[in-house]
Each structure stands twice: as C-alpha cells, then as structure tokens.
Coordinates of C-alpha atoms in Angstrom, one line a residue:
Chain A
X1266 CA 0.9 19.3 -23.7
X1267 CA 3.1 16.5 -24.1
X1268 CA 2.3 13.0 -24.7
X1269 CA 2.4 10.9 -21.3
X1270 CA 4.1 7.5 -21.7
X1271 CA 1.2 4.5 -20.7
X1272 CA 3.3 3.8 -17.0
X1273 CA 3.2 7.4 -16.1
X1274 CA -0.4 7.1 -16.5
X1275 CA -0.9 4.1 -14.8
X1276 CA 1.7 5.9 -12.0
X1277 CA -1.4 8.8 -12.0
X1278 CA -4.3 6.2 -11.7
X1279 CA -2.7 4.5 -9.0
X1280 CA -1.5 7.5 -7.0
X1281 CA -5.1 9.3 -7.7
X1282 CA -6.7 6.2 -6.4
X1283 CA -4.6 5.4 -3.0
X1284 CA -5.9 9.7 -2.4
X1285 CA -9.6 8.5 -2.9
X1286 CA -9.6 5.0 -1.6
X1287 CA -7.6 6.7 1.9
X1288 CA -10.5 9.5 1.8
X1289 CA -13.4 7.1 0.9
X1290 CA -12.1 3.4 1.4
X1291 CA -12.2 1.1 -1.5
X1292 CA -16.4 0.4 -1.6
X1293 CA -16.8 4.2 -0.6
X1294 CA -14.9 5.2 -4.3
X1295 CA -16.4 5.0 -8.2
X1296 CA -13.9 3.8 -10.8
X1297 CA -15.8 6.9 -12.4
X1298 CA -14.3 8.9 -9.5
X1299 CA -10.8 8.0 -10.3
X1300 CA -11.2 9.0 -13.6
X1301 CA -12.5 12.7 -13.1
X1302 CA -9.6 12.6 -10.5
X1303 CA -7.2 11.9 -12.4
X1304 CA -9.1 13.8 -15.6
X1305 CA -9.3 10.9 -18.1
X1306 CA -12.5 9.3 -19.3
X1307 CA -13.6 6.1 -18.0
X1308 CA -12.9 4.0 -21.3
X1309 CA -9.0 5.8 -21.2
X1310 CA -8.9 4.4 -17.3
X1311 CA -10.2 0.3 -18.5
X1312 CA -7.5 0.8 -20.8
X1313 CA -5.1 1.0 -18.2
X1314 CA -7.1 -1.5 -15.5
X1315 CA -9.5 -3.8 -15.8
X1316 CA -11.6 -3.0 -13.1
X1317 CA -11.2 -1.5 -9.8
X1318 CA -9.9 -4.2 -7.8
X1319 CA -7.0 -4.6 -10.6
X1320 CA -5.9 -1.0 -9.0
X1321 CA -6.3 -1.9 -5.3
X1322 CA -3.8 -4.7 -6.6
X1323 CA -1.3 -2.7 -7.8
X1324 CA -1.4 -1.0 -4.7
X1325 CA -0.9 -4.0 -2.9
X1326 CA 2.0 -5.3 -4.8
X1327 CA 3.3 -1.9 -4.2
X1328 CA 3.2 -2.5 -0.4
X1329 CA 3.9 -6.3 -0.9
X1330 CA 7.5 -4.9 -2.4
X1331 CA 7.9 -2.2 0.2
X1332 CA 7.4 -4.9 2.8
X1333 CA 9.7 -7.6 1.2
X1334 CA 12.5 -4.7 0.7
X1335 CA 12.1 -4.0 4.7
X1336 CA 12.2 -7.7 6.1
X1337 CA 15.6 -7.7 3.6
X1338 CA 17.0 -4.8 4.9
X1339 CA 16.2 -6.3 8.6
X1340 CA 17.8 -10.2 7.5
X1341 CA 20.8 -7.7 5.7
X1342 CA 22.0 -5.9 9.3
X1343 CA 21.6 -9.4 11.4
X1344 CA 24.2 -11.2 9.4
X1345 CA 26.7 -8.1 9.0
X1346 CA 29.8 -8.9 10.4
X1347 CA 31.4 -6.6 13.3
X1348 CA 27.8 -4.9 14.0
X1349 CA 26.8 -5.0 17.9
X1350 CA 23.1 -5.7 18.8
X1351 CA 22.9 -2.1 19.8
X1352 CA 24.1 -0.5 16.6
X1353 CA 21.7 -3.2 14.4
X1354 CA 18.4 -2.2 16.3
X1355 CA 19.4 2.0 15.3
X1356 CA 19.8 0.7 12.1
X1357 CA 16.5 -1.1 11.7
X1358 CA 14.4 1.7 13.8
X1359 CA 16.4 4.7 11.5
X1360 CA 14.9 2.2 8.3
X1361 CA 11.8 1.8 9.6
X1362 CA 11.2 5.7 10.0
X1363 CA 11.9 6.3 6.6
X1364 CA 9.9 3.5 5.4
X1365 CA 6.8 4.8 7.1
X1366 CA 7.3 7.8 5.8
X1367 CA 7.7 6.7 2.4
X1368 CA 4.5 4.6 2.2
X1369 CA 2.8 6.6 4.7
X1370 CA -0.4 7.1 2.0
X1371 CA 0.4 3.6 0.7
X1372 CA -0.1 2.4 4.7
X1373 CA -3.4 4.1 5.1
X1374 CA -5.0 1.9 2.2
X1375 CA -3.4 -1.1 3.3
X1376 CA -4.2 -1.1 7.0
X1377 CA -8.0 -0.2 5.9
X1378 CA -8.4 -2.7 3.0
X1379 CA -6.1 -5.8 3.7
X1380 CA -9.1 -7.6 4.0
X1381 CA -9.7 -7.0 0.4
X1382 CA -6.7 -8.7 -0.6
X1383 CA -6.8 -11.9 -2.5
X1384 CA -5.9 -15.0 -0.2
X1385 CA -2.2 -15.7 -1.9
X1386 CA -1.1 -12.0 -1.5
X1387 CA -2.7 -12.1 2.1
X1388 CA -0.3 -14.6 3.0
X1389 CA 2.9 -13.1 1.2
X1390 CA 2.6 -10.0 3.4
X1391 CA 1.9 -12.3 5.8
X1392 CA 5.2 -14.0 5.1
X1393 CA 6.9 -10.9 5.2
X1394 CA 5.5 -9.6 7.9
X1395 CA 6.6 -12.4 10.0
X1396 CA 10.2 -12.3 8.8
X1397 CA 10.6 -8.8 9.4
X1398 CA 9.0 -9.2 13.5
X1399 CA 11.5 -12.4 14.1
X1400 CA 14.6 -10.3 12.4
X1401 CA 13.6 -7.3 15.0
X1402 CA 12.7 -9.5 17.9
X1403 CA 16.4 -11.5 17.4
X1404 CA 18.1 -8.5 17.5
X1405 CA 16.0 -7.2 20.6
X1406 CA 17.1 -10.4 21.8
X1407 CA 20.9 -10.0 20.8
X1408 CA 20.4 -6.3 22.9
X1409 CA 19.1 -7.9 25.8
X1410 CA 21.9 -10.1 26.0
X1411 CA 24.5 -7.7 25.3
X1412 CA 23.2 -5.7 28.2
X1413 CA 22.2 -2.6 25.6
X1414 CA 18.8 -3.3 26.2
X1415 CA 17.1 -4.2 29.5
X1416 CA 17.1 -7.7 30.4
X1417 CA 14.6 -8.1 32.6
X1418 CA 11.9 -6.5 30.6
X1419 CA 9.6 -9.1 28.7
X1420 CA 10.8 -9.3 25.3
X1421 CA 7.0 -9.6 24.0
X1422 CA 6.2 -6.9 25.4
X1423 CA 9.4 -5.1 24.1
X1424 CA 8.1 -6.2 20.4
X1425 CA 5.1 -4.6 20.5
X1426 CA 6.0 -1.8 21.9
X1427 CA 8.8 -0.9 19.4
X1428 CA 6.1 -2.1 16.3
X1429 CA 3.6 -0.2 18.3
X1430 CA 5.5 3.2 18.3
X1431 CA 7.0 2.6 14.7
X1432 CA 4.1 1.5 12.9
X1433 CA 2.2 4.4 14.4
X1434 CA 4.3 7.2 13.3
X1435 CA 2.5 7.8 10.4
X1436 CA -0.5 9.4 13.0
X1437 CA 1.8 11.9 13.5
X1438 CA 1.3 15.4 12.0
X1439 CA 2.7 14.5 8.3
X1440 CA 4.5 18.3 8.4
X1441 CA 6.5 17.0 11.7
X1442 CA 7.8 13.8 9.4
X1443 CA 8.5 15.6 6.5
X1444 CA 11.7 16.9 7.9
X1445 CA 14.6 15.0 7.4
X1446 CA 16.5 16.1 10.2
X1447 CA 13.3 15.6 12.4
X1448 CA 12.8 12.4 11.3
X1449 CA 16.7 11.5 12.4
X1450 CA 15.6 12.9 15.5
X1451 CA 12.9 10.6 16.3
X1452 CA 14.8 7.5 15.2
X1453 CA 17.7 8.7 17.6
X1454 CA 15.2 8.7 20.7
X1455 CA 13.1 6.0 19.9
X1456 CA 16.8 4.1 19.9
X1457 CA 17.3 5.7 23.4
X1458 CA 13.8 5.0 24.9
X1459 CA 14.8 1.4 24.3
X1460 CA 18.4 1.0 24.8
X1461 CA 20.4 1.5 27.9
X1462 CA 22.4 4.7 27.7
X1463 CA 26.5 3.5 28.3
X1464 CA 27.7 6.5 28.0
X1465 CA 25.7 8.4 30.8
X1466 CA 23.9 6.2 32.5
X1467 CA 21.0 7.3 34.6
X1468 CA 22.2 7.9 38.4
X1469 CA 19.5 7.1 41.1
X1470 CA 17.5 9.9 42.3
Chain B
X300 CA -37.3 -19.6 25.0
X301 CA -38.0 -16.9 27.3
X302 CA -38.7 -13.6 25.5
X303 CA -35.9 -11.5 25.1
X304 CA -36.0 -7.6 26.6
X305 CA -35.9 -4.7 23.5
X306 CA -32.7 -3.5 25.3
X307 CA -31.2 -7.2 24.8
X308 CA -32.1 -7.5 21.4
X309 CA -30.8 -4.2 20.7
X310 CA -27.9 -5.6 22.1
X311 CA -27.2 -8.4 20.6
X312 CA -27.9 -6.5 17.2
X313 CA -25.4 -3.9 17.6
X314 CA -22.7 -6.9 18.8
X315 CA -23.2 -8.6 16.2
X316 CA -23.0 -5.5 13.7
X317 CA -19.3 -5.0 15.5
X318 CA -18.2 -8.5 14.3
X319 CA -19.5 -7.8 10.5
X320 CA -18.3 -4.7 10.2
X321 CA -15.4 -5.4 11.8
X322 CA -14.6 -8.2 9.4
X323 CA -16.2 -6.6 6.1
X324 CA -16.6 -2.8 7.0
X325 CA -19.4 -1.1 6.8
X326 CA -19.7 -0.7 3.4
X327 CA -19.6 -3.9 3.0
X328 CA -22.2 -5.3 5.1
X329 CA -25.8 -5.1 4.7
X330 CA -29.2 -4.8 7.2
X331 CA -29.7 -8.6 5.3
X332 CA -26.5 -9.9 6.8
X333 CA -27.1 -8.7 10.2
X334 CA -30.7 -9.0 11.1
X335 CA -29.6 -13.4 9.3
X336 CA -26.8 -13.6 11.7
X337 CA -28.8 -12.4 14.8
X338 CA -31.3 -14.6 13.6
X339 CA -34.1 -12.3 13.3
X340 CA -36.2 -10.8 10.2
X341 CA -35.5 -7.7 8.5
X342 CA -38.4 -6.0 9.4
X343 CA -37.8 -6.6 13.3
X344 CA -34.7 -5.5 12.8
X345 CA -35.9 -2.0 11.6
X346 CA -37.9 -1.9 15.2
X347 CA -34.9 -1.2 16.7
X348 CA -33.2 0.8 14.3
X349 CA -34.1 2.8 11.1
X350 CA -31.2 2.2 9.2
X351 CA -27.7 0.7 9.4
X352 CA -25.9 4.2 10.0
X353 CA -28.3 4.2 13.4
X354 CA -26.3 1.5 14.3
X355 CA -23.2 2.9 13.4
X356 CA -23.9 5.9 15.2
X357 CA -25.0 3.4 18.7
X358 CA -21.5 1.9 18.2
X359 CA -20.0 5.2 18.0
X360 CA -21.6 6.6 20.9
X361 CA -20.3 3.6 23.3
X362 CA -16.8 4.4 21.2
X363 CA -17.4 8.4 23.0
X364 CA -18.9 7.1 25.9
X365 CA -15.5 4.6 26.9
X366 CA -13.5 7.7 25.4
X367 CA -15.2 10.2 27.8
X368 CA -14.8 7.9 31.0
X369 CA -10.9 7.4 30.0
X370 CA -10.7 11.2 29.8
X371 CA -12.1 11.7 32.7
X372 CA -10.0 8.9 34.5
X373 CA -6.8 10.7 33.1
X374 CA -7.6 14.3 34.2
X375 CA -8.5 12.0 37.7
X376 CA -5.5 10.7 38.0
X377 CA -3.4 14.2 37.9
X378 CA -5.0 16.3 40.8
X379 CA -4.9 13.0 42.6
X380 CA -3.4 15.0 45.8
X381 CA -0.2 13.6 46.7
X382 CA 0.3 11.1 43.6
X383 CA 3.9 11.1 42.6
X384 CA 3.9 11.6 38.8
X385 CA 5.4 8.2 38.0
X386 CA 2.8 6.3 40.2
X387 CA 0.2 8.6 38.0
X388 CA 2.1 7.5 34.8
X389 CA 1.9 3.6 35.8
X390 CA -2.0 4.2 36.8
X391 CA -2.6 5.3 33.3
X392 CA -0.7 3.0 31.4
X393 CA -2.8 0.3 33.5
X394 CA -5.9 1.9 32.9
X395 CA -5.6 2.1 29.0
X396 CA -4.2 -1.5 29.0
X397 CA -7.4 -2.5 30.7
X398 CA -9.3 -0.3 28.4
X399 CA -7.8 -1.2 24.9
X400 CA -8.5 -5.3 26.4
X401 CA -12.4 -3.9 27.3
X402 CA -13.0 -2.1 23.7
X403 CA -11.2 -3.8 21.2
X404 CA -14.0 -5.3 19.2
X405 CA -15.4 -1.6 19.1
X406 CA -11.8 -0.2 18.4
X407 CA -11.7 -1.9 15.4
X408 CA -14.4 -0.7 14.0
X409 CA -13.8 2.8 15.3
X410 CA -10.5 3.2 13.3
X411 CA -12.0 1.9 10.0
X412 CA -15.3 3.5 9.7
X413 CA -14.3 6.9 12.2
X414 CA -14.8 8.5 8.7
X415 CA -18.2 7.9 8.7
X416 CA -19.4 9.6 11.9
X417 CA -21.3 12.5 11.8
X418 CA -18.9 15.7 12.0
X419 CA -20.6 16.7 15.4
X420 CA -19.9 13.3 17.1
X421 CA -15.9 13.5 15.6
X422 CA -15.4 16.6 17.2
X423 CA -16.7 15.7 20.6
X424 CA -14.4 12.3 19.7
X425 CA -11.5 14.7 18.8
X426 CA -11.8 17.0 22.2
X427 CA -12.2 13.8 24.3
X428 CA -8.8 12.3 22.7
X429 CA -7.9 15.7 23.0
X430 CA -8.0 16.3 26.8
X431 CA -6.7 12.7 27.4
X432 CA -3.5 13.4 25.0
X433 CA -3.0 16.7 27.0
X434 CA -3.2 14.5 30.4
X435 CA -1.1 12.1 29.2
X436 CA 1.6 15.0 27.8
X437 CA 1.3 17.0 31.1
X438 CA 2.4 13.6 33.6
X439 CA 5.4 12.8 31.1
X440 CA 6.4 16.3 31.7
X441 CA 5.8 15.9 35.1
X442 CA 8.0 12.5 35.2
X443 CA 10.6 14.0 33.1
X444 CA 10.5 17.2 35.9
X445 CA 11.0 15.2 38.9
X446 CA 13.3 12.4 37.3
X447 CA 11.0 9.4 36.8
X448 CA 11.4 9.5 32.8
X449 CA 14.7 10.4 30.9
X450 CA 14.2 14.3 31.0
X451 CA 16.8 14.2 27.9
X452 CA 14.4 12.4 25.6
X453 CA 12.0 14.6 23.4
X454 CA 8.7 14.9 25.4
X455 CA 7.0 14.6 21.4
X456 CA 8.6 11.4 20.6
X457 CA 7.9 9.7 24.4
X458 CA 4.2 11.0 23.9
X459 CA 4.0 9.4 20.6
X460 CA 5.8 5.9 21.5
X461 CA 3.7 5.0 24.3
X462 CA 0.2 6.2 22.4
X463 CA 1.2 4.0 19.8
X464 CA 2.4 1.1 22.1
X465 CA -0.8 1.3 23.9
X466 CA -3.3 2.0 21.2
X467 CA -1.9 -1.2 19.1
X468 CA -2.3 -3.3 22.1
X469 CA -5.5 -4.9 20.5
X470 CA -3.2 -6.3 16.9
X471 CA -1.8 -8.8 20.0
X472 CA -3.0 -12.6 19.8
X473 CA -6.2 -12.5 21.4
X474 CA -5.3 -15.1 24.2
X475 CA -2.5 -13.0 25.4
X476 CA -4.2 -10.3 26.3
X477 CA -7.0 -12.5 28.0
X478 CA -5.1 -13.1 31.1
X479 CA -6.1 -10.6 33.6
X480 CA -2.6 -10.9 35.5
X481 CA -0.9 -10.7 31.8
X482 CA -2.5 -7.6 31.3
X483 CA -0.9 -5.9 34.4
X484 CA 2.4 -7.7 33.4
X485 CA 1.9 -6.0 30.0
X486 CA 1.3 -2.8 32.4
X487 CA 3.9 -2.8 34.6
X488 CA 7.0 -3.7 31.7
X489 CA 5.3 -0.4 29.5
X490 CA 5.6 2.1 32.9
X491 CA 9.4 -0.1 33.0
X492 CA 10.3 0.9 29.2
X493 CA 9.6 4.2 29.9
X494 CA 10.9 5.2 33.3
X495 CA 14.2 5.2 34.9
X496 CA 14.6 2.5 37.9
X497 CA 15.8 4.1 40.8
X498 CA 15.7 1.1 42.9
X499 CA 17.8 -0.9 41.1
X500 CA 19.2 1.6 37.8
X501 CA 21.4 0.1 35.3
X502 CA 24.9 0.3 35.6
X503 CA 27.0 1.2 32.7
X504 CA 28.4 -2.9 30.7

C-alpha cells in the first residue's frame, strides 16, 4: 500500500468525522470511534489532532471559508458592470445551489453544532453570514425596483423565503441533487418562482 | 406559595428541559442542570420522570401530537366542499405560519435531537409529515390545474420552496414573528410569492 502524505490523512480524519459527528452529533461520537473509522489507532489520530474539538474546528474553518467564498461571490455580481438585478439574483440562486450541494455533509454538522463553536469563529460566520443576506436582500431590492421582481411583496418576507428554500435544499433526496442538470433545473425555477416572467407574462384567468 | 399540581410541575420541567436542550442539546445537558434551573431537587425530579430520555420522549410526543393535528388540519382543508384550491393553499400556509410561531421552542429541539427518538415514534413522525407533504403536493397540483400557481413551474421544486420557506420561519428575530397581524402579513405575502394574481397580474416592464 502506498504511503499516504500527513494532509491526506488529516483530509480522512476530517471527512470520517463530519460522517460520524452528522450520524451521532459531536458529544454522541468517541475520538476512539473516528479512529476505527477511519482504521488508524488512536495515538496515529493525536498525531494528527489534538483532541476532538481540534477536528470539529477544522470543520468549521472549512465552512468558515465556504461561507466567506459565498458572501464574495454575492459582493462580486453586485458590483459587475452591465448586469441587470434580474440576471444577478440567477446568478446568486444558480451559486447558492451548488454551494449547498457542495457542503451539503459539511452543513449538517454545522447547523447541529454551531453552538460548539468558539466565540471569535461564532462571530466570523456571523460576519459572513450577514454580508452574504444584505448582498442578496440589495439585489432583491435592485429586482423590485426594476420591476423583475414583485414590488409590492414585503421584501423581508421575500428574504426569508428565498434563504428558506435555498438553505433547505439539502433536505432534498441527495440522489435528486446529485444531477447536474437537475440541479440547473431547480435554480432555473427557484429564479422563476421569484421573478416576474417578461417574456410570457401570466394572463388573468 | 400555593402548592403546585404534579401536572404543573411536570410542566414546568419539561419547559424548562426545551430551553437547555435547546441551547446545549441533549447530550449536553444533565438531570443536575434541569431539576437546578426548575428549582427543584434531583430526587423530585425523578418523581416525575425516570430518566432524562423520558423527557425527551414527553417532548417528542407533543412534537407528534402538533404534527398529527397539522396533518389532520391539511387533509381538512382539501375535501373542504367547495374550497377553491388557492383559498385551500392560503389556509395552509396560514395554518403552518401560526404553527411554526406555536412550536418553535419544541422545533428546535425536534431537528437536533430527532435522532434520538425511538424508531417507533420516528415512523409515526415520518407518516404524519408524510400525509401532510402529500396534502400539501396534491393542492399545488390542484392550483397549478386550475391556474392559481404557474402550472409551468416544476411541482418538486414549488413543493420544496415553500416547505423550506415555512419550516425556517422560526430562524426569524423572535419579535417579528410575535405580532399576531405580522404573522398573517407573513401569510398572506407567502400565498402572494407563490400564486399568480388574477386581480391585478403583472404586466410585462
């Protein structure tokens, strides 16, 4: 068998342990259970991580990029020139599916254990968090204005419900998001749900 | 003080269980910690319960009984005689607004520790979300059928946007969801999003 380098083993721990701690939560799982996981003694594991909450860490900062990436991504289609309102929220929800579906097992641990994260990361995500919402609720804004979304709908209400339906995704059956295409699919009528079809607007009844 | 009922003390214990396991999981909370905060010893705390999974299982069984009832209003609501579909949609949307505002200290607790129930109360949770999902499915289809929803919009993706606009209702500030007439504000802009408006539709910018 070939040697593994130490990150790919540290990769191993971590990914073995977001399995166990989305199974079991964080209390509910044994640093010696991560080990048989994984199939590396216990001493091997401290060699990588000093103690369980060192790998619920690394998760986090895992989730604490993936969140920083996303509210950049949002911040990146505001300011692009020649994009209409319309255009930046596909954009954002088209991200947004792909990023839940990226971190969809990384999103299990952190909606459970967030509590569990030490005060100064808390308030990073937080950070993030909150630039990410006020990017998406200026460009629901910016949609409202321009007519491609409905203007007399309460834009709070419009926020949650978007965050609501995209931060929920990853309930869905994971074989449905695993398509590409599908996934495409479900950004393109999210997008319409939201947005005020031009093209074929819908005639009275 | 006047001496408490066994029914109010069981009460108060299993409310104030919701609150520490709500902020520190299950797990994480001991018999200690609750019978201290209710303000009660240890050992009357075990009159009303044998263990802390008993009163898991209480809060779980007012998490089945609120499931049950919304079921039941659901399945209600659809051979309702001579209810248009979209006056059934907006009576459900209302109806879980009211509901996720009614439940949301148990809710919490429900999607954190859901793990932990017994398998025969998570399938009697899993038919009762179930038949209510079904409902739900069967009056978008019916609103797609007879105009009121955007019958070109994938029935899967509607179903799964409001779920998850409605079941996140509870991550809102608090206050905001408080205000009985913002709750039917909250109720009435949802049935908006996802209906067509034949009174006054959109025209094309």
């Amino acid at each position: 068998m070939p040697q593994e380098t130490p990150s790919a083993r540290r990769r191993q721990i971590v990914d073995t342990a977001i399995e166990l701690f989305g199974k079991w939560g964080f209390t509910g799982t044994s640093v010696d259970q991560i080990a048989a996981a994984v199939g590396m003694k216990k001493g091997s594991l401290y060699y990588h991580f000093e103690s369980k909450q060192e790998i619920l860490d690394a998760i986090h900062a895992e989730v604490l990029e993936a969140l920083f990436t996303q509210a950049g991504f949002a911040a990146g289609v505001i300011t692009q020139a020649g994009l209409d309102p319309c255009e930046q929220l596909r954009q954002v929800i088209e991200n947004h599916v792909e990023y839940q579906w990226r971190n969809v097992r990384y999103l299990v641990v952190y909606d459970r254990e967030r509590h569990l994260l030490p005060a100064s990361a808390r308030r990073k995500a937080h950070e993030q968090e909150t630039e990410y919402t006020e990017a998406v609720v200026e460009i629901l804004r910016r949609c409202q204005e321009s007519g491609c979304v409905d203007a007399t709908l309460d834009l709070e209400v419009l926020t949650y419900a978007l965050f609501g339906a995209l931060t929920t995704l990853r309930r869905w059956k994971k074989a449905r998001l695993a398509s590409r295409a599908r996934r495409h699919e479900i950004a393109t009528n999210l997008h319409a749900l939201f947005t005020i079809d031009h093209v074929h607007p819908q005639s009275p009844g």
